[in-house]
Amino acid sequence: MLIDFHTHTTASDGTLTPAELLDRSCDAGIKMLAITDHDTVEGYQQARAAIAERGPCGPWPQLIAGVEMSCQWSGMTIHVLGLGVTCDHPAMQEALQCLAEARRDRGVTIDARLARRGFDGALAGALVQAGSSQLGRPHFAAWMVQQGYVRDHNEAFDRYLGQGKTGDVKAFWPSLQQVSAWITQAGGVALLAHPCKYRLSGMKLRRLLADFVAAGGEGLEISSGQQTPDQVRHLRRLAREMSLEVSVGSDFHRDRPYGPALGVSTEAYEDLRGVWHRWSSAEAGSGLQ
């Protein structure tokens, strides 16, 4: 079965609208889809509205409510996927408000740091780029490209916005424990997103997972686009040893050369406890969770 439990739209830092992502998923033959925009459920809600408008009996993938939340652990920014959340639950509303405020505060700090490097008006420009989307560093990158300060998105991150650079601000996120609690209180399952992306030693990754499980986390993303076979084998071992569910997704943001395509086959992971088994396929095709 082809599924994708990690995707992004224009509601955060993706380039496809939720409706366009739905159409692309249909074309790819994806059976189950989670839209997991950064710190917002707006992408999922827009996709759900698009299904209702077009007719629930269309060839839609089964749509799972999702979000990718930012948090802090051991001085690092960590991302946690929340799947199957109740969007209007008070815990989820509290989480989204807190994260929106954190993004605004971070944007002010990024603006001040970039101003010291000679880039005045970055926040105002980034807000224009974001429009109604959740403000993020890609919007600062888009503004820098528009102003001619850098050639492209990659250069903006390599020189100014990426890890360890001027615009890499981490101080405003809630804790790993708080984010995990919000997701579980809202009826969702919390999963550690792209574990290999953090470049942790084996020992530190085990410590992160132990803390995550203690906070209510129940799984990890075993495939998110570009892991090596050795990394996948390592994550398999960790999932078994720690009795964790696994999830798979593309972490799709935009079309790019050598980037991951939408959809991951679950066939290679059926010997593990796949989180996708939590949702019945009875409603597949209706597009509703």
PDB file of C-alpha atoms in Angstrom:
ATOM      1  CA  MET A   1       0.000   0.000   0.000  1.00  0.00           C
ATOM      2  CA  LEU A   2       1.254   3.481  -0.883  1.00  0.00           C
ATOM      3  CA  ILE A   3       0.820   6.049   1.889  1.00  0.00           C
ATOM      4  CA  ASP A   4       2.352   9.362   2.930  1.00  0.00           C
ATOM      5  CA  PHE A   5       2.176  10.500   6.554  1.00  0.00           C
ATOM      6  CA  HIS A   6       4.522  13.504   6.272  1.00  0.00           C
ATOM      7  CA  THR A   7       3.665  16.249   3.769  1.00  0.00           C
ATOM      8  CA  HIS A   8       3.568  20.043   3.660  1.00  0.00           C
ATOM      9  CA  THR A   9       1.463  22.622   1.827  1.00  0.00           C
ATOM     10  CA  THR A  10       1.256  26.372   1.418  1.00  0.00           C
ATOM     11  CA  ALA A  11      -0.280  26.483   4.915  1.00  0.00           C
ATOM     12  CA  SER A  12       3.313  26.332   6.157  1.00  0.00           C
ATOM     13  CA  ASP A  13       6.401  26.056   3.932  1.00  0.00           C
ATOM     14  CA  GLY A  14       5.242  23.862   1.050  1.00  0.00           C
ATOM     15  CA  THR A  15       4.637  25.066  -2.493  1.00  0.00           C
ATOM     16  CA  LEU A  16       1.446  23.110  -3.306  1.00  0.00           C
ATOM     17  CA  THR A  17      -1.935  24.176  -1.969  1.00  0.00           C
ATOM     18  CA  PRO A  18      -3.789  21.500   0.018  1.00  0.00           C
ATOM     19  CA  ALA A  19      -6.093  20.924  -2.971  1.00  0.00           C
ATOM     20  CA  GLU A  20      -3.100  20.555  -5.293  1.00  0.00           C
ATOM     21  CA  LEU A  21      -1.477  18.104  -2.886  1.00  0.00           C
ATOM     22  CA  LEU A  22      -4.687  16.061  -2.858  1.00  0.00           C
ATOM     23  CA  ASP A  23      -4.703  15.953  -6.659  1.00  0.00           C
ATOM     24  CA  ARG A  24      -1.025  14.950  -6.755  1.00  0.00           C
ATOM     25  CA  SER A  25      -1.688  12.218  -4.195  1.00  0.00           C
ATOM     26  CA  CYS A  26      -4.560  10.854  -6.262  1.00  0.00           C
ATOM     27  CA  ASP A  27      -2.374  10.795  -9.369  1.00  0.00           C
ATOM     28  CA  ALA A  28       0.340   8.934  -7.428  1.00  0.00           C
ATOM     29  CA  GLY A  29      -2.102   6.290  -6.197  1.00  0.00           C
ATOM     30  CA  ILE A  30      -1.673   7.142  -2.509  1.00  0.00           C
ATOM     31  CA  LYS A  31      -4.264   5.408  -0.325  1.00  0.00           C
ATOM     32  CA  MET A  32      -3.703   7.222   2.987  1.00  0.00           C
ATOM     33  CA  LEU A  33      -2.446  10.795   3.383  1.00  0.00           C
ATOM     34  CA  ALA A  34      -1.553  12.966   6.364  1.00  0.00           C
ATOM     35  CA  ILE A  35      -0.944  16.667   5.785  1.00  0.00           C
ATOM     36  CA  THR A  36       1.497  17.660   8.524  1.00  0.00           C
ATOM     37  CA  ASP A  37       2.206  21.347   8.142  1.00  0.00           C
ATOM     38  CA  HIS A  38       4.511  23.014  10.633  1.00  0.00           C
ATOM     39  CA  ASP A  39       2.676  24.073  13.797  1.00  0.00           C
ATOM     40  CA  THR A  40      -0.713  24.382  12.098  1.00  0.00           C
ATOM     41  CA  VAL A  41      -3.612  22.124  11.067  1.00  0.00           C
ATOM     42  CA  GLU A  42      -4.799  24.612   8.443  1.00  0.00           C
ATOM     43  CA  GLY A  43      -3.507  22.473   5.568  1.00  0.00           C
ATOM     44  CA  TYR A  44      -5.459  19.439   6.740  1.00  0.00           C
ATOM     45  CA  GLN A  45      -8.587  21.520   7.270  1.00  0.00           C
ATOM     46  CA  GLN A  46      -8.350  23.070   3.797  1.00  0.00           C
ATOM     47  CA  ALA A  47      -7.883  19.628   2.241  1.00  0.00           C
ATOM     48  CA  ARG A  48     -10.884  18.306   4.115  1.00  0.00           C
ATOM     49  CA  ALA A  49     -12.958  21.267   2.894  1.00  0.00           C
ATOM     50  CA  ALA A  50     -11.792  20.628  -0.670  1.00  0.00           C
ATOM     51  CA  ILE A  51     -12.961  17.021  -0.458  1.00  0.00           C
ATOM     52  CA  ALA A  52     -16.339  18.114   0.882  1.00  0.00           C
ATOM     53  CA  GLU A  53     -16.686  20.695  -1.906  1.00  0.00           C
ATOM     54  CA  ARG A  54     -15.718  18.308  -4.691  1.00  0.00           C
ATOM     55  CA  GLY A  55     -17.747  15.408  -3.334  1.00  0.00           C
ATOM     56  CA  PRO A  56     -16.718  12.827  -0.732  1.00  0.00           C
ATOM     57  CA  CYS A  57     -17.071   9.902  -3.142  1.00  0.00           C
ATOM     58  CA  GLY A  58     -14.197  10.986  -5.369  1.00  0.00           C
ATOM     59  CA  PRO A  59     -10.943   9.045  -5.746  1.00  0.00           C
ATOM     60  CA  TRP A  60      -9.463  10.636  -2.633  1.00  0.00           C
ATOM     61  CA  PRO A  61      -6.872   9.110  -0.320  1.00  0.00           C
ATOM     62  CA  GLN A  62      -8.009   8.514   3.225  1.00  0.00           C
ATOM     63  CA  LEU A  63      -7.113  11.793   4.943  1.00  0.00           C
ATOM     64  CA  ILE A  64      -5.555  11.695   8.421  1.00  0.00           C
ATOM     65  CA  ALA A  65      -5.438  14.838  10.577  1.00  0.00           C
ATOM     66  CA  GLY A  66      -1.827  15.785  11.135  1.00  0.00           C
ATOM     67  CA  VAL A  67       0.631  18.417  12.290  1.00  0.00           C
ATOM     68  CA  GLU A  68       4.415  18.696  12.689  1.00  0.00           C
ATOM     69  CA  MET A  69       5.259  20.500  15.921  1.00  0.00           C
ATOM     70  CA  SER A  70       8.519  22.179  16.870  1.00  0.00           C
ATOM     71  CA  CYS A  71       9.973  21.700  20.342  1.00  0.00           C
ATOM     72  CA  GLN A  72      13.177  21.819  22.364  1.00  0.00           C
ATOM     73  CA  TRP A  73      15.204  18.930  23.727  1.00  0.00           C
ATOM     74  CA  SER A  74      18.709  19.161  25.148  1.00  0.00           C
ATOM     75  CA  GLY A  75      19.249  22.561  23.509  1.00  0.00           C
ATOM     76  CA  MET A  76      18.156  21.290  20.091  1.00  0.00           C
ATOM     77  CA  THR A  77      15.116  21.874  17.916  1.00  0.00           C
ATOM     78  CA  ILE A  78      13.235  18.586  17.496  1.00  0.00           C
ATOM     79  CA  HIS A  79      10.126  17.947  15.384  1.00  0.00           C
ATOM     80  CA  VAL A  80       7.269  15.731  16.514  1.00  0.00           C
ATOM     81  CA  LEU A  81       4.502  14.496  14.230  1.00  0.00           C
ATOM     82  CA  GLY A  82       0.990  14.383  15.637  1.00  0.00           C
ATOM     83  CA  LEU A  83      -1.273  12.038  13.665  1.00  0.00           C
ATOM     84  CA  GLY A  84      -4.986  11.518  14.188  1.00  0.00           C
ATOM     85  CA  VAL A  85      -5.338  14.612  16.365  1.00  0.00           C
ATOM     86  CA  THR A  86      -8.683  16.264  17.091  1.00  0.00           C
ATOM     87  CA  CYS A  87      -8.097  19.708  15.626  1.00  0.00           C
ATOM     88  CA  ASP A  88     -10.607  21.582  17.788  1.00  0.00           C
ATOM     89  CA  HIS A  89      -9.608  19.881  21.062  1.00  0.00           C
ATOM     90  CA  PRO A  90      -8.656  22.478  23.725  1.00  0.00           C
ATOM     91  CA  ALA A  91      -5.171  20.958  24.099  1.00  0.00           C
ATOM     92  CA  MET A  92      -4.547  21.248  20.365  1.00  0.00           C
ATOM     93  CA  GLN A  93      -5.863  24.808  20.262  1.00  0.00           C
ATOM     94  CA  GLU A  94      -3.579  25.708  23.182  1.00  0.00           C
ATOM     95  CA  ALA A  95      -0.641  24.105  21.378  1.00  0.00           C
ATOM     96  CA  LEU A  96      -1.255  25.918  18.104  1.00  0.00           C
ATOM     97  CA  GLN A  97      -1.654  29.288  19.832  1.00  0.00           C
ATOM     98  CA  CYS A  98       1.564  28.764  21.803  1.00  0.00           C
ATOM     99  CA  LEU A  99       3.486  27.735  18.684  1.00  0.00           C
ATOM    100  CA  ALA A 100       2.120  30.647  16.642  1.00  0.00           C
ATOM    101  CA  GLU A 101       3.313  33.044  19.337  1.00  0.00           C
ATOM    102  CA  ALA A 102       6.699  31.303  19.393  1.00  0.00           C
ATOM    103  CA  ARG A 103       6.997  31.726  15.629  1.00  0.00           C
ATOM    104  CA  ARG A 104       6.145  35.418  15.873  1.00  0.00           C
ATOM    105  CA  ASP A 105       8.721  35.929  18.634  1.00  0.00           C
ATOM    106  CA  ARG A 106      11.306  33.973  16.662  1.00  0.00           C
ATOM    107  CA  GLY A 107      10.558  36.087  13.591  1.00  0.00           C
ATOM    108  CA  VAL A 108      11.290  39.273  15.559  1.00  0.00           C
ATOM    109  CA  THR A 109      14.624  37.838  16.706  1.00  0.00           C
ATOM    110  CA  ILE A 110      15.564  36.663  13.199  1.00  0.00           C
ATOM    111  CA  ASP A 111      14.703  40.141  11.920  1.00  0.00           C
ATOM    112  CA  ALA A 112      16.990  41.784  14.483  1.00  0.00           C
ATOM    113  CA  ARG A 113      19.842  39.407  13.735  1.00  0.00           C
ATOM    114  CA  LEU A 114      19.564  39.895   9.989  1.00  0.00           C
ATOM    115  CA  ALA A 115      19.392  43.662  10.454  1.00  0.00           C
ATOM    116  CA  ARG A 116      22.773  43.505  12.187  1.00  0.00           C
ATOM    117  CA  ARG A 117      24.076  41.842   9.019  1.00  0.00           C
ATOM    118  CA  GLY A 118      22.676  44.684   6.899  1.00  0.00           C
ATOM    119  CA  PHE A 119      19.348  43.123   5.861  1.00  0.00           C
ATOM    120  CA  ASP A 120      16.769  45.681   6.987  1.00  0.00           C
ATOM    121  CA  GLY A 121      13.039  44.933   6.758  1.00  0.00           C
ATOM    122  CA  ALA A 122      13.388  41.153   6.785  1.00  0.00           C
ATOM    123  CA  LEU A 123      10.384  40.444   9.011  1.00  0.00           C
ATOM    124  CA  ALA A 124       8.026  42.680   7.047  1.00  0.00           C
ATOM    125  CA  GLY A 125       9.209  41.086   3.824  1.00  0.00           C
ATOM    126  CA  ALA A 126       8.899  37.567   5.199  1.00  0.00           C
ATOM    127  CA  LEU A 127       5.357  38.258   6.385  1.00  0.00           C
ATOM    128  CA  VAL A 128       4.409  39.356   2.874  1.00  0.00           C
ATOM    129  CA  GLN A 129       5.918  36.148   1.506  1.00  0.00           C
ATOM    130  CA  ALA A 130       4.046  34.064   4.089  1.00  0.00           C
ATOM    131  CA  GLY A 131       0.643  35.645   3.507  1.00  0.00           C
ATOM    132  CA  SER A 132      -1.805  33.508   5.489  1.00  0.00           C
ATOM    133  CA  SER A 133       0.760  30.717   5.952  1.00  0.00           C
ATOM    134  CA  GLN A 134       2.582  29.933   9.172  1.00  0.00           C
ATOM    135  CA  LEU A 135       5.702  32.150   9.286  1.00  0.00           C
ATOM    136  CA  GLY A 136       8.958  30.231   8.876  1.00  0.00           C
ATOM    137  CA  ARG A 137      12.553  30.620   7.762  1.00  0.00           C
ATOM    138  CA  PRO A 138      11.677  29.695   4.140  1.00  0.00           C
ATOM    139  CA  HIS A 139       9.677  32.925   3.970  1.00  0.00           C
ATOM    140  CA  PHE A 140      12.747  34.894   5.052  1.00  0.00           C
ATOM    141  CA  ALA A 141      14.679  32.998   2.377  1.00  0.00           C
ATOM    142  CA  ALA A 142      12.081  33.881  -0.274  1.00  0.00           C
ATOM    143  CA  TRP A 143      12.330  37.554   0.696  1.00  0.00           C
ATOM    144  CA  MET A 144      16.137  37.462   0.458  1.00  0.00           C
ATOM    145  CA  VAL A 145      15.889  35.945  -3.025  1.00  0.00           C
ATOM    146  CA  GLN A 146      13.332  38.558  -4.071  1.00  0.00           C
ATOM    147  CA  GLN A 147      15.609  41.362  -2.853  1.00  0.00           C
ATOM    148  CA  GLY A 148      18.581  39.933  -4.718  1.00  0.00           C
ATOM    149  CA  TYR A 149      20.633  39.255  -1.588  1.00  0.00           C
ATOM    150  CA  VAL A 150      21.039  35.580  -2.517  1.00  0.00           C
ATOM    151  CA  ARG A 151      20.593  33.581  -5.707  1.00  0.00           C
ATOM    152  CA  ASP A 152      18.206  30.986  -4.354  1.00  0.00           C
ATOM    153  CA  HIS A 153      16.618  29.315  -1.322  1.00  0.00           C
ATOM    154  CA  ASN A 154      19.624  27.029  -0.787  1.00  0.00           C
ATOM    155  CA  GLU A 155      22.086  29.895  -0.645  1.00  0.00           C
ATOM    156  CA  ALA A 156      19.891  31.740   1.866  1.00  0.00           C
ATOM    157  CA  PHE A 157      19.983  28.752   4.204  1.00  0.00           C
ATOM    158  CA  ASP A 158      23.640  27.907   3.576  1.00  0.00           C
ATOM    159  CA  ARG A 159      24.781  31.439   4.403  1.00  0.00           C
ATOM    160  CA  TYR A 160      22.203  32.964   6.743  1.00  0.00           C
ATOM    161  CA  LEU A 161      19.291  30.786   7.888  1.00  0.00           C
ATOM    162  CA  GLY A 162      20.469  27.190   8.247  1.00  0.00           C
ATOM    163  CA  GLN A 163      21.719  25.330  11.283  1.00  0.00           C
ATOM    164  CA  GLY A 164      24.266  27.369  13.234  1.00  0.00           C
ATOM    165  CA  LYS A 165      23.767  30.461  11.059  1.00  0.00           C
ATOM    166  CA  THR A 166      22.502  33.948  11.932  1.00  0.00           C
ATOM    167  CA  GLY A 167      18.824  33.097  11.482  1.00  0.00           C
ATOM    168  CA  ASP A 168      18.901  29.773  13.329  1.00  0.00           C
ATOM    169  CA  VAL A 169      16.864  30.707  16.422  1.00  0.00           C
ATOM    170  CA  LYS A 170      15.762  27.922  18.766  1.00  0.00           C
ATOM    171  CA  ALA A 171      14.956  29.552  22.068  1.00  0.00           C
ATOM    172  CA  PHE A 172      11.205  29.983  21.724  1.00  0.00           C
ATOM    173  CA  TRP A 173       9.894  26.435  21.297  1.00  0.00           C
ATOM    174  CA  PRO A 174       8.045  24.540  24.047  1.00  0.00           C
ATOM    175  CA  SER A 175       9.589  21.409  25.522  1.00  0.00           C
ATOM    176  CA  LEU A 176       9.469  17.919  24.023  1.00  0.00           C
ATOM    177  CA  GLN A 177       7.364  16.858  27.011  1.00  0.00           C
ATOM    178  CA  GLN A 178       4.821  19.632  26.494  1.00  0.00           C
ATOM    179  CA  VAL A 179       4.412  19.012  22.770  1.00  0.00           C
ATOM    180  CA  SER A 180       4.010  15.266  23.268  1.00  0.00           C
ATOM    181  CA  ALA A 181       1.399  15.883  25.963  1.00  0.00           C
ATOM    182  CA  TRP A 182      -0.610  18.238  23.739  1.00  0.00           C
ATOM    183  CA  ILE A 183      -0.748  15.664  20.956  1.00  0.00           C
ATOM    184  CA  THR A 184      -1.801  12.772  23.174  1.00  0.00           C
ATOM    185  CA  GLN A 185      -4.362  14.890  25.037  1.00  0.00           C
ATOM    186  CA  ALA A 186      -5.882  15.789  21.665  1.00  0.00           C
ATOM    187  CA  GLY A 187      -6.342  12.092  20.907  1.00  0.00           C
ATOM    188  CA  GLY A 188      -3.381  11.779  18.545  1.00  0.00           C
ATOM    189  CA  VAL A 189      -0.277   9.629  18.374  1.00  0.00           C
ATOM    190  CA  ALA A 190       3.063  11.394  18.787  1.00  0.00           C
ATOM    191  CA  LEU A 191       5.949  10.236  16.583  1.00  0.00           C
ATOM    192  CA  LEU A 192       9.520  11.479  16.367  1.00  0.00           C
ATOM    193  CA  ALA A 193       9.982  13.034  12.924  1.00  0.00           C
ATOM    194  CA  HIS A 194      13.039  12.253  10.726  1.00  0.00           C
ATOM    195  CA  PRO A 195      15.291  10.918  13.536  1.00  0.00           C
ATOM    196  CA  CYS A 196      18.419  10.834  11.355  1.00  0.00           C
ATOM    197  CA  LYS A 197      18.142  14.511  10.461  1.00  0.00           C
ATOM    198  CA  TYR A 198      19.379  15.576  13.897  1.00  0.00           C
ATOM    199  CA  ARG A 199      22.776  13.889  13.340  1.00  0.00           C
ATOM    200  CA  LEU A 200      22.870  12.454  16.844  1.00  0.00           C
ATOM    201  CA  SER A 201      25.241   9.782  18.029  1.00  0.00           C
ATOM    202  CA  GLY A 202      23.680   6.374  18.624  1.00  0.00           C
ATOM    203  CA  MET A 203      23.755   6.914  22.379  1.00  0.00           C
ATOM    204  CA  LYS A 204      22.180  10.377  22.206  1.00  0.00           C
ATOM    205  CA  LEU A 205      19.426   9.185  19.844  1.00  0.00           C
ATOM    206  CA  ARG A 206      18.577   6.435  22.331  1.00  0.00           C
ATOM    207  CA  ARG A 207      18.415   9.028  25.101  1.00  0.00           C
ATOM    208  CA  LEU A 208      16.129  11.221  22.979  1.00  0.00           C
ATOM    209  CA  LEU A 209      13.826   8.267  22.289  1.00  0.00           C
ATOM    210  CA  ALA A 210      13.796   7.270  25.962  1.00  0.00           C
ATOM    211  CA  ASP A 211      12.792  10.810  26.967  1.00  0.00           C
ATOM    212  CA  PHE A 212      10.230  10.880  24.161  1.00  0.00           C
ATOM    213  CA  VAL A 213       8.614   7.637  25.290  1.00  0.00           C
ATOM    214  CA  ALA A 214       8.564   8.881  28.898  1.00  0.00           C
ATOM    215  CA  ALA A 215       6.730  12.000  27.643  1.00  0.00           C
ATOM    216  CA  GLY A 216       4.052   9.930  25.890  1.00  0.00           C
ATOM    217  CA  GLY A 217       5.650   9.458  22.460  1.00  0.00           C
ATOM    218  CA  GLU A 218       4.682   6.198  20.794  1.00  0.00           C
ATOM    219  CA  GLY A 219       6.669   5.930  17.597  1.00  0.00           C
ATOM    220  CA  LEU A 220       9.252   7.161  15.155  1.00  0.00           C
ATOM    221  CA  GLU A 221       9.392   7.970  11.492  1.00  0.00           C
ATOM    222  CA  ILE A 222      11.445   5.186   9.940  1.00  0.00           C
ATOM    223  CA  SER A 223      11.374   6.599   6.415  1.00  0.00           C
ATOM    224  CA  SER A 224      11.112  10.287   5.557  1.00  0.00           C
ATOM    225  CA  GLY A 225      12.542  10.625   2.108  1.00  0.00           C
ATOM    226  CA  GLN A 226      16.313  10.266   2.028  1.00  0.00           C
ATOM    227  CA  GLN A 227      17.704   7.825   4.595  1.00  0.00           C
ATOM    228  CA  THR A 228      20.452   5.437   3.643  1.00  0.00           C
ATOM    229  CA  PRO A 229      19.822   1.668   3.910  1.00  0.00           C
ATOM    230  CA  ASP A 230      22.106   1.566   6.968  1.00  0.00           C
ATOM    231  CA  GLN A 231      20.083   4.303   8.664  1.00  0.00           C
ATOM    232  CA  VAL A 232      16.829   2.471   7.974  1.00  0.00           C
ATOM    233  CA  ARG A 233      18.280  -0.730   9.437  1.00  0.00           C
ATOM    234  CA  HIS A 234      19.343   1.181  12.546  1.00  0.00           C
ATOM    235  CA  LEU A 235      15.892   2.702  12.973  1.00  0.00           C
ATOM    236  CA  ARG A 236      14.329  -0.740  12.518  1.00  0.00           C
ATOM    237  CA  ARG A 237      16.426  -2.076  15.390  1.00  0.00           C
ATOM    238  CA  LEU A 238      15.498   0.846  17.627  1.00  0.00           C
ATOM    239  CA  ALA A 239      11.786   0.458  16.864  1.00  0.00           C
ATOM    240  CA  ARG A 240      11.880  -3.212  17.814  1.00  0.00           C
ATOM    241  CA  GLU A 241      14.044  -2.749  20.906  1.00  0.00           C
ATOM    242  CA  MET A 242      11.902   0.085  22.258  1.00  0.00           C
ATOM    243  CA  SER A 243       8.518  -1.354  21.149  1.00  0.00           C
ATOM    244  CA  LEU A 244       7.744   1.698  19.024  1.00  0.00           C
ATOM    245  CA  GLU A 245       5.299   2.064  16.195  1.00  0.00           C
ATOM    246  CA  VAL A 246       6.738   3.257  12.896  1.00  0.00           C
ATOM    247  CA  SER A 247       5.549   5.769  10.339  1.00  0.00           C
ATOM    248  CA  VAL A 248       6.603   6.546   6.768  1.00  0.00           C
ATOM    249  CA  GLY A 249       6.383   9.662   4.643  1.00  0.00           C
ATOM    250  CA  SER A 250       8.154  11.743   2.051  1.00  0.00           C
ATOM    251  CA  ASP A 251       8.479  15.025   3.997  1.00  0.00           C
ATOM    252  CA  PHE A 252       7.399  16.565   0.700  1.00  0.00           C
ATOM    253  CA  HIS A 253       7.640  20.345   0.447  1.00  0.00           C
ATOM    254  CA  ARG A 254       8.243  21.071  -3.231  1.00  0.00           C
ATOM    255  CA  ASP A 255       9.340  19.546  -6.496  1.00  0.00           C
ATOM    256  CA  ARG A 256      13.117  19.608  -6.691  1.00  0.00           C
ATOM    257  CA  PRO A 257      15.855  17.652  -8.461  1.00  0.00           C
ATOM    258  CA  TYR A 258      16.613  14.404  -6.622  1.00  0.00           C
ATOM    259  CA  GLY A 259      14.004  15.241  -3.977  1.00  0.00           C
ATOM    260  CA  PRO A 260      11.623  12.590  -2.653  1.00  0.00           C
ATOM    261  CA  ALA A 261       8.419  11.935  -4.544  1.00  0.00           C
ATOM    262  CA  LEU A 262       5.095  11.683  -2.768  1.00  0.00           C
ATOM    263  CA  GLY A 263       4.251   8.299  -1.309  1.00  0.00           C
ATOM    264  CA  VAL A 264       6.054   5.455   0.448  1.00  0.00           C
ATOM    265  CA  SER A 265       5.190   1.789   0.104  1.00  0.00           C
ATOM    266  CA  THR A 266       4.419   0.066   3.398  1.00  0.00           C
ATOM    267  CA  GLU A 267       5.372  -3.346   1.998  1.00  0.00           C
ATOM    268  CA  ALA A 268       8.929  -3.275   3.334  1.00  0.00           C
ATOM    269  CA  TYR A 269       7.756  -2.385   6.852  1.00  0.00           C
ATOM    270  CA  GLU A 270       4.920  -4.814   7.481  1.00  0.00           C
ATOM    271  CA  ASP A 271       7.111  -6.815   9.892  1.00  0.00           C
ATOM    272  CA  LEU A 272       6.981  -3.764  12.213  1.00  0.00           C
ATOM    273  CA  ARG A 273       4.103  -2.098  14.037  1.00  0.00           C
ATOM    274  CA  GLY A 274       2.952   0.399  11.441  1.00  0.00           C
ATOM    275  CA  VAL A 275       1.013   3.370  12.778  1.00  0.00           C
ATOM    276  CA  TRP A 276      -1.146   3.222   9.625  1.00  0.00           C
ATOM    277  CA  HIS A 277      -2.911   0.165  11.079  1.00  0.00           C
ATOM    278  CA  ARG A 278      -4.613   2.489  13.581  1.00  0.00           C
ATOM    279  CA  TRP A 279      -6.928   3.764  10.856  1.00  0.00           C
ATOM    280  CA  SER A 280      -9.394   1.544   9.105  1.00  0.00           C
ATOM    281  CA  SER A 281      -9.355   1.418   5.310  1.00  0.00           C
ATOM    282  CA  ALA A 282     -13.133   1.173   5.320  1.00  0.00           C
ATOM    283  CA  GLU A 283     -13.446   4.878   4.529  1.00  0.00           C
ATOM    284  CA  ALA A 284     -10.678   4.975   1.921  1.00  0.00           C
ATOM    285  CA  GLY A 285     -12.039   6.669  -1.176  1.00  0.00           C
ATOM    286  CA  SER A 286     -14.322   8.944   0.811  1.00  0.00           C
ATOM    287  CA  GLY A 287     -11.331  11.038   1.780  1.00  0.00           C
ATOM    288  CA  LEU A 288     -12.603  11.307   5.358  1.00  0.00           C
ATOM    289  CA  GLN A 289     -10.822  10.105   8.457  1.00  0.00           C
TER     290      GLN A 289
END
